[in-house]
Amino acid sequence: MEKYAVFGTGTVGQSLAARLSETGNQVVVGTRNVDATTKRSEKDNYGNPPFSAWLASHPDVELATFEQAAIRSDIIVNCTLGLASLDALKCAGEQNLNGKILIDISNPLDFSKGFPPSLIVCNTDSLAEQIQQAFPQLRVVKTLNTMSAMVMVNPQLLAGDHTVFVSGNDTNAKVIVRKMLNSFGWANNNIIELGDITTARGTEMLLPVWVRLYGALQTPMFNFHINIAQAK
Amino acid sequence: MEKYAVFGTGTVGQSLAARLSETGNQVVVGTRNVDATTKRSEKDNYGNPPFSAWLASHPDVELATFEQAAIRSDIIVNCTLGLASLDALKCAGEQNLNGKILIDISNPLDFSKGFPPSLIVCNTDSLAEQIQQAFPQLRVVKTLNTMSAMVMVNPQLLAGDHTVFVSGNDTNAKVIVRKMLNSFGWANNNIIELGDITTARGTEMLLPVWVRLYGALQTPMFNFHINIAQAK
């Protein structure tokens, strides 16, 4: 049992919060304005019911401000939009983040010019690195950002092997993140540790082909698998 | 039997030229300066024998200038370094390229700051698009750029399924490229057509994670596979 805060109330945040609760953890969802999030009654851009409906059907999950959610947790899962991530963490307060693990699932997608999105930051920098730099005592681990929310928390939805990448500077934090991935159903042979947090550039840069694959395949139910030659 | 020009004398060019020749095609390798390429006697940066040794062991393959190679071919395979690609095509002469198919395998890798490389162009543009824009009557198809040369021409080296992506504006050109891929051993179910040439942004942006995987796995013998949920 770990104490998790899930930042973000969209599909990714809901999926992570539900699965973390279901696997026996304490879960608080963090949002900017609890009142506004609770009162929202319209469906989201994708036709999903409002967050309050989701929350009512998940009685073990609580809703709090980013700050309160951070205070009450040991591990924070960043499921906010990439554009909003640094600001959400500032709202949480650096003193409430220091020494804790941040699992960063967000992507720096820029939809300002429509679909397909480009990236706000890439190539020589990444959102994960920007977060790590802004909060040096936060133990940032980038993972799960290369697939749809359903696949993140239920890898068995796809038959056969497929891959989840892990990037981060803190070895002990990566051990704890691996346990979370295992609890979701990720086998160790499908978890690839790429190295330090700069390797998140590579995984964030998978998004442009991901969105094109979504268009070509007409389904988000796919994932990258790294097929590695077997040693003879 | 098709008439191919392979631009570039490095590992990728050699692999493509050898395989295209072996599968029954006419192959001319194009280089900037035939004399200089032939006279080079030192090993390359990776310890491979000089091009002249490779050429001597492939008597069916000829060496010519970019211009002569283009004139004598219907399909050009760009295996030059990304930084040199546009210049190589200029050397070939636009009039010798117009109406022909260019299979673009190169990547815009920038090694100027050492390893791992970043990309010279990405996100809102790609090398493939720059080539298509510079030579509007060239039928550019981006493919095979997301894996090591050995895997490109011999997909059976990896057990199980793995993916090759295809991007391009010209439908008929993509049909011909698919036939070439089939002749190398690529099954149709492992060929994913992403769409027009702008989708090459996505596949070129796979390189940053590819180079990190190379570091983490300590072998270039791997490839991306897109694992897609089976329809129920």
XYZ file of C-alpha atoms in Angstrom:
464
model
C 0.000 0.000 0.000
C 1.441 3.305 -1.105
C 0.053 6.821 -0.806
C -0.499 8.177 -4.302
C -1.548 11.579 -5.609
C -2.754 11.590 -9.194
C -2.516 15.061 -10.757
C -5.077 15.592 -13.512
C -8.737 14.680 -13.881
C -8.820 13.628 -17.561
C -8.938 10.129 -19.020
C -5.329 9.343 -18.098
C -5.749 10.590 -14.528
C -8.991 8.641 -14.095
C -7.431 5.444 -15.471
C -4.402 5.682 -13.219
C -6.400 6.649 -10.128
C -8.875 3.804 -10.631
C -6.188 1.194 -11.184
C -4.009 2.375 -8.289
C -7.027 2.281 -5.978
C -8.102 -1.143 -7.262
C -4.585 -2.505 -6.605
C -4.847 -1.502 -2.962
C -3.308 1.944 -2.696
C -4.521 5.162 -1.094
C -5.342 7.587 -3.916
C -6.054 11.319 -3.868
C -6.684 13.045 -7.185
C -5.233 16.546 -7.348
C -6.828 19.404 -9.265
C -6.389 23.175 -9.433
C -9.841 24.091 -8.103
C -11.822 21.375 -6.333
C -15.057 23.299 -6.456
C -14.843 23.977 -10.207
C -13.877 20.360 -10.956
C -16.761 19.030 -8.865
C -19.361 21.387 -10.312
C -18.475 20.772 -13.972
C -21.502 18.968 -15.390
C -20.873 18.869 -19.146
C -19.165 15.999 -20.964
C -15.506 16.480 -21.949
C -14.244 17.063 -25.528
C -14.268 13.312 -26.146
C -17.847 12.807 -24.940
C -16.884 11.305 -21.586
C -19.054 12.037 -18.519
C -17.906 14.827 -16.176
C -15.331 14.066 -13.489
C -17.931 14.215 -10.711
C -19.708 11.194 -12.232
C -16.445 9.257 -12.333
C -15.637 10.262 -8.748
C -19.084 9.163 -7.506
C -18.442 5.685 -8.919
C -14.986 5.491 -7.259
C -15.802 6.093 -3.564
C -12.320 5.080 -2.370
C -10.699 7.908 -4.346
C -10.674 11.432 -2.937
C -10.383 14.782 -4.682
C -8.204 17.604 -3.309
C -6.153 20.579 -4.436
C -2.742 19.879 -5.966
C -1.248 21.128 -2.688
C -3.354 18.955 -0.383
C -2.950 15.921 -2.639
C 0.848 16.361 -2.601
C 0.944 16.772 1.183
C -0.992 13.549 1.696
C 1.078 11.377 -0.686
C 4.522 9.826 -1.168
C 4.255 9.257 -4.911
C 2.760 11.734 -7.373
C 1.599 10.685 -10.820
C 1.580 13.570 -13.301
C -1.359 13.086 -15.690
C -1.911 16.768 -16.438
C -1.591 18.183 -19.945
C 2.046 18.785 -20.801
C 1.404 22.504 -21.193
C 0.037 22.685 -17.642
C 2.403 20.330 -15.825
C 4.992 22.765 -14.483
C 2.276 25.093 -13.251
C 0.392 22.270 -11.509
C 3.594 21.289 -9.701
C 4.185 24.915 -8.681
C 0.647 24.972 -7.228
C 1.514 21.861 -5.235
C 4.441 23.682 -3.631
C 8.065 22.639 -3.900
C 8.272 21.922 -0.146
C 5.473 19.364 -0.543
C 7.263 17.641 -3.424
C 10.872 17.456 -2.266
C 12.141 13.914 -1.725
C 9.007 12.381 -3.264
C 8.705 10.382 -6.472
C 7.054 11.964 -9.495
C 5.879 9.512 -12.132
C 5.599 11.671 -15.247
C 3.109 10.345 -17.822
C 2.409 13.640 -19.565
C 3.533 14.638 -23.046
C 4.392 18.156 -24.260
C 1.771 18.100 -27.018
C 0.923 21.337 -28.795
C -2.584 21.275 -30.269
C -2.578 25.010 -31.010
C -2.292 24.322 -34.752
C -4.842 21.493 -34.690
C -4.312 17.807 -35.368
C -1.824 16.222 -35.523
C -0.129 17.991 -32.614
C 3.550 18.877 -32.617
C 5.730 18.948 -29.490
C 6.293 22.069 -27.370
C 9.761 20.852 -26.444
C 11.876 18.103 -27.999
C 15.185 17.000 -29.476
C 17.622 18.733 -27.106
C 15.253 18.895 -24.123
C 12.082 17.254 -22.807
C 9.224 17.990 -20.456
C 10.551 15.417 -17.986
C 13.918 17.188 -17.903
C 12.234 20.570 -17.458
C 10.323 19.202 -14.471
C 13.477 17.636 -13.016
C 15.340 20.912 -13.470
C 12.566 23.027 -11.923
C 12.271 20.679 -8.928
C 15.767 19.245 -8.364
C 14.779 17.317 -5.227
C 11.801 15.640 -6.887
C 12.685 12.110 -8.029
C 11.280 12.229 -11.578
C 10.643 8.964 -13.432
C 9.180 9.137 -16.937
C 7.112 6.133 -17.969
C 3.831 5.014 -19.591
C 3.657 8.142 -21.804
C 3.922 6.170 -25.057
C 0.519 4.444 -25.126
C -3.203 4.995 -24.520
C -4.519 5.097 -20.953
C -6.318 1.761 -21.259
C -3.109 -0.007 -22.242
C -1.065 1.716 -19.498
C -3.083 0.143 -16.703
C -4.052 -3.099 -18.458
C -1.240 -4.309 -20.724
C -3.080 -7.631 -21.153
C -5.562 -5.833 -23.433
C -2.993 -6.443 -26.196
C -2.038 -10.054 -26.925
C 1.677 -10.852 -26.858
C 4.596 -8.748 -25.732
C 4.793 -4.975 -25.856
C 7.041 -2.454 -24.177
C 6.952 0.212 -21.485
C 9.980 2.520 -21.207
C 11.416 3.922 -17.966
C 13.719 6.977 -17.697
C 15.042 8.610 -14.536
C 18.059 9.598 -12.493
C 17.085 7.911 -9.205
C 17.675 4.165 -9.103
C 15.566 3.556 -5.996
C 12.658 5.520 -7.455
C 12.830 3.347 -10.587
C 12.610 0.211 -8.420
C 9.384 1.521 -6.856
C 7.970 2.497 -10.257
C 8.751 -0.993 -11.567
C 6.689 -2.457 -8.704
C 3.750 -0.248 -9.716
C 4.118 -1.378 -13.338
C 4.251 -5.012 -12.220
C 1.050 -4.475 -10.208
C -0.666 -3.259 -13.386
C 0.380 -6.473 -15.161
C 3.641 -5.407 -16.838
C 6.118 -8.298 -16.919
C 9.752 -7.399 -16.253
C 10.837 -8.561 -19.714
C 8.586 -5.859 -21.217
C 9.978 -3.039 -19.064
C 12.980 -1.355 -20.713
C 15.070 1.010 -18.599
C 16.643 3.471 -21.040
C 18.816 5.359 -18.565
C 18.776 8.797 -16.987
C 16.051 11.421 -17.378
C 17.546 12.763 -20.645
C 16.371 9.527 -22.306
C 12.810 10.858 -21.886
C 13.533 12.956 -24.992
C 13.363 9.747 -26.944
C 10.091 8.507 -25.488
C 8.347 11.892 -25.718
C 9.449 11.993 -29.365
C 7.511 8.759 -29.996
C 4.299 10.772 -29.793
C 4.380 12.185 -33.342
C 4.420 8.679 -34.828
C 1.891 7.524 -32.206
C -0.673 10.118 -33.344
C -0.083 9.183 -36.993
C -0.497 5.497 -36.173
C -3.745 6.355 -34.386
C -4.881 7.963 -37.652
C -3.674 5.116 -39.882
C -4.929 2.265 -37.672
C -8.159 4.002 -36.585
C -7.766 2.704 -33.043
C -5.744 3.747 -29.979
C -5.447 0.085 -28.970
C -1.847 -0.513 -29.969
C 1.567 -0.124 -28.452
C 5.238 -0.127 -29.362
C 7.074 -3.379 -28.821
C 10.830 -3.577 -29.068
C 11.586 -6.856 -30.804
C 15.123 -7.822 -29.770
C 17.155 -10.556 -31.471
C 17.498 -13.601 -29.243
C 21.063 -14.416 -28.234
C 22.232 -17.544 -30.031
C 14.150 -6.391 -62.515
C 14.377 -2.706 -61.739
C 17.179 -0.231 -62.337
C 18.359 1.077 -58.968
C 20.819 3.759 -57.961
C 21.998 3.564 -54.358
C 23.354 6.898 -53.136
C 25.956 6.484 -50.384
C 28.827 4.085 -49.857
C 28.515 3.457 -46.099
C 27.087 0.418 -44.311
C 23.488 1.241 -45.239
C 24.347 1.827 -48.895
C 26.377 -1.381 -49.081
C 23.589 -3.418 -47.445
C 20.931 -2.060 -49.778
C 23.075 -2.372 -52.908
C 24.051 -5.967 -52.092
C 20.486 -7.041 -51.355
C 18.995 -5.283 -54.397
C 21.610 -6.920 -56.622
C 21.077 -10.350 -55.014
C 17.307 -10.056 -55.602
C 17.902 -9.619 -59.342
C 18.048 -5.877 -59.927
C 20.543 -3.701 -61.795
C 22.407 -1.644 -59.197
C 24.716 1.361 -59.556
C 26.107 2.922 -56.400
C 26.371 6.716 -56.593
C 29.114 8.729 -54.920
C 30.406 12.277 -55.129
C 33.860 11.446 -56.441
C 34.376 7.977 -57.904
C 38.131 8.281 -57.889
C 38.323 9.316 -54.226
C 35.869 6.593 -53.156
C 37.820 3.932 -55.058
C 41.232 5.019 -53.798
C 40.257 5.197 -50.119
C 42.205 2.384 -48.474
C 41.677 2.946 -44.737
C 38.904 1.310 -42.689
C 35.865 3.452 -41.840
C 35.073 4.858 -38.354
C 33.426 1.573 -37.395
C 36.380 -0.588 -38.480
C 34.784 -1.813 -41.708
C 36.998 -2.433 -44.775
C 37.145 0.357 -47.388
C 34.427 0.570 -50.039
C 36.776 -0.706 -52.771
C 37.069 -4.061 -50.941
C 33.279 -4.316 -50.712
C 32.923 -3.403 -54.399
C 35.478 -6.023 -55.451
C 33.393 -8.699 -53.734
C 30.187 -7.490 -55.471
C 31.114 -7.674 -59.177
C 27.515 -7.124 -60.347
C 27.369 -3.714 -58.672
C 28.894 -0.694 -60.392
C 30.151 2.594 -58.974
C 29.419 5.932 -60.657
C 28.929 9.615 -59.857
C 25.593 10.646 -58.332
C 24.740 12.128 -61.736
C 25.605 9.044 -63.795
C 23.940 6.725 -61.274
C 20.725 8.804 -61.432
C 20.750 8.864 -65.247
C 21.040 5.072 -65.405
C 18.284 4.291 -62.880
C 14.515 4.474 -62.344
C 14.583 4.210 -58.565
C 17.094 5.972 -56.315
C 17.729 4.840 -52.755
C 19.088 7.633 -50.558
C 21.559 6.119 -48.078
C 23.712 9.218 -47.661
C 24.135 10.953 -44.306
C 21.165 13.188 -43.583
C 23.404 16.247 -43.525
C 24.629 15.468 -47.062
C 21.421 14.245 -48.688
C 20.153 17.447 -50.292
C 23.589 18.192 -51.681
C 23.976 14.683 -53.111
C 20.644 15.077 -54.896
C 21.702 18.463 -56.252
C 24.865 16.809 -57.618
C 22.654 14.244 -59.350
C 20.813 17.045 -61.158
C 17.102 17.734 -60.889
C 16.535 16.844 -64.562
C 17.902 13.345 -63.870
C 15.592 12.877 -60.889
C 12.247 14.211 -62.098
C 9.528 11.561 -62.317
C 11.690 8.949 -60.578
C 11.136 7.328 -57.204
C 13.398 8.286 -54.307
C 13.413 5.819 -51.427
C 14.689 7.902 -48.522
C 16.385 5.846 -45.800
C 18.522 8.637 -44.348
C 18.029 10.357 -41.004
C 18.861 13.977 -40.134
C 21.249 13.013 -37.334
C 23.471 15.694 -35.831
C 26.615 14.201 -34.279
C 28.292 17.604 -33.882
C 27.832 17.462 -30.098
C 28.840 13.785 -29.867
C 26.754 10.821 -28.848
C 23.804 10.520 -28.602
C 23.015 12.581 -31.695
C 20.112 15.014 -31.856
C 18.142 15.766 -35.031
C 18.973 18.599 -37.432
C 15.312 18.982 -38.320
C 12.236 17.597 -36.562
C 8.808 18.216 -35.070
C 7.336 20.643 -37.637
C 9.462 19.462 -40.577
C 11.535 16.470 -41.654
C 14.379 15.630 -43.998
C 11.993 13.710 -46.245
C 9.763 16.772 -46.563
C 12.763 18.994 -47.281
C 13.794 16.646 -50.093
C 10.241 16.519 -51.465
C 10.032 20.314 -51.355
C 13.430 20.825 -53.030
C 12.568 18.319 -55.782
C 8.790 18.545 -56.292
C 8.744 16.090 -59.197
C 10.709 13.429 -57.335
C 8.372 10.778 -55.898
C 9.760 10.588 -52.348
C 8.925 7.562 -50.185
C 10.395 7.391 -46.681
C 10.935 3.894 -45.348
C 13.411 1.592 -43.558
C 15.002 4.499 -41.643
C 13.971 3.158 -38.224
C 16.248 0.120 -37.924
C 19.799 -1.089 -38.490
C 20.954 -1.923 -42.019
C 21.094 -5.662 -41.379
C 17.449 -5.726 -40.304
C 16.321 -3.533 -43.230
C 17.368 -6.083 -45.828
C 16.824 -9.231 -43.761
C 13.832 -8.870 -41.458
C 14.013 -12.609 -40.689
C 17.081 -11.903 -38.536
C 14.566 -11.052 -35.780
C 12.116 -13.773 -34.750
C 8.442 -12.845 -34.825
C 6.743 -9.773 -36.187
C 8.251 -6.304 -36.429
C 7.326 -3.213 -38.368
C 8.522 -1.135 -41.288
C 6.837 2.247 -41.841
C 6.100 3.838 -45.234
C 5.384 7.558 -45.831
C 4.866 9.307 -49.150
C 2.560 11.348 -51.347
C 2.601 9.106 -54.433
C 0.404 6.005 -54.207
C 1.959 4.244 -57.187
C 5.451 4.847 -55.856
C 4.401 3.272 -52.543
C 3.167 0.172 -54.419
C 6.609 -0.228 -56.021
C 8.379 0.321 -52.694
C 6.161 -2.317 -51.092
C 7.302 -4.798 -53.763
C 10.918 -4.038 -52.890
C 10.158 -4.551 -49.191
C 8.408 -7.838 -49.974
C 11.470 -8.965 -51.965
C 13.616 -8.349 -48.857
C 11.288 -10.589 -46.826
C 8.880 -8.040 -45.329
C 5.375 -9.510 -45.036
C 2.513 -7.147 -45.864
C 1.106 -7.382 -42.335
C 4.354 -5.838 -41.052
C 4.325 -2.908 -43.476
C 2.426 0.097 -42.053
C 1.561 2.925 -44.422
C 1.296 6.043 -42.254
C 0.122 8.469 -44.930
C 1.661 11.369 -46.805
C 5.270 12.534 -46.603
C 4.601 14.681 -43.503
C 4.258 11.440 -41.529
C 8.021 11.005 -41.991
C 8.372 13.484 -39.105
C 7.149 10.718 -36.862
C 9.492 8.025 -38.133
C 12.567 10.289 -38.178
C 11.695 11.201 -34.577
C 12.008 7.526 -33.617
C 15.771 7.870 -33.931
C 16.400 9.493 -30.527
C 14.844 6.515 -28.727
C 16.543 4.123 -31.182
C 20.003 5.400 -30.232
C 19.144 5.156 -26.524
C 17.860 1.617 -27.000
C 21.108 0.775 -28.781
C 22.911 2.001 -25.662
C 20.608 0.212 -23.203
C 20.408 -3.096 -25.110
C 24.049 -3.070 -26.281
C 23.063 -4.383 -29.704
C 21.646 -2.848 -32.887
C 19.732 -6.076 -33.563
C 16.268 -4.916 -32.604
C 13.339 -3.176 -34.214
C 10.079 -1.468 -33.383
C 6.970 -3.590 -33.664
C 3.530 -2.065 -33.472
C 1.435 -4.497 -31.460
C -2.191 -3.880 -32.473
C -5.187 -5.264 -30.581
C -6.892 -8.022 -32.505
C -10.467 -7.258 -33.535
C -12.883 -9.299 -31.464
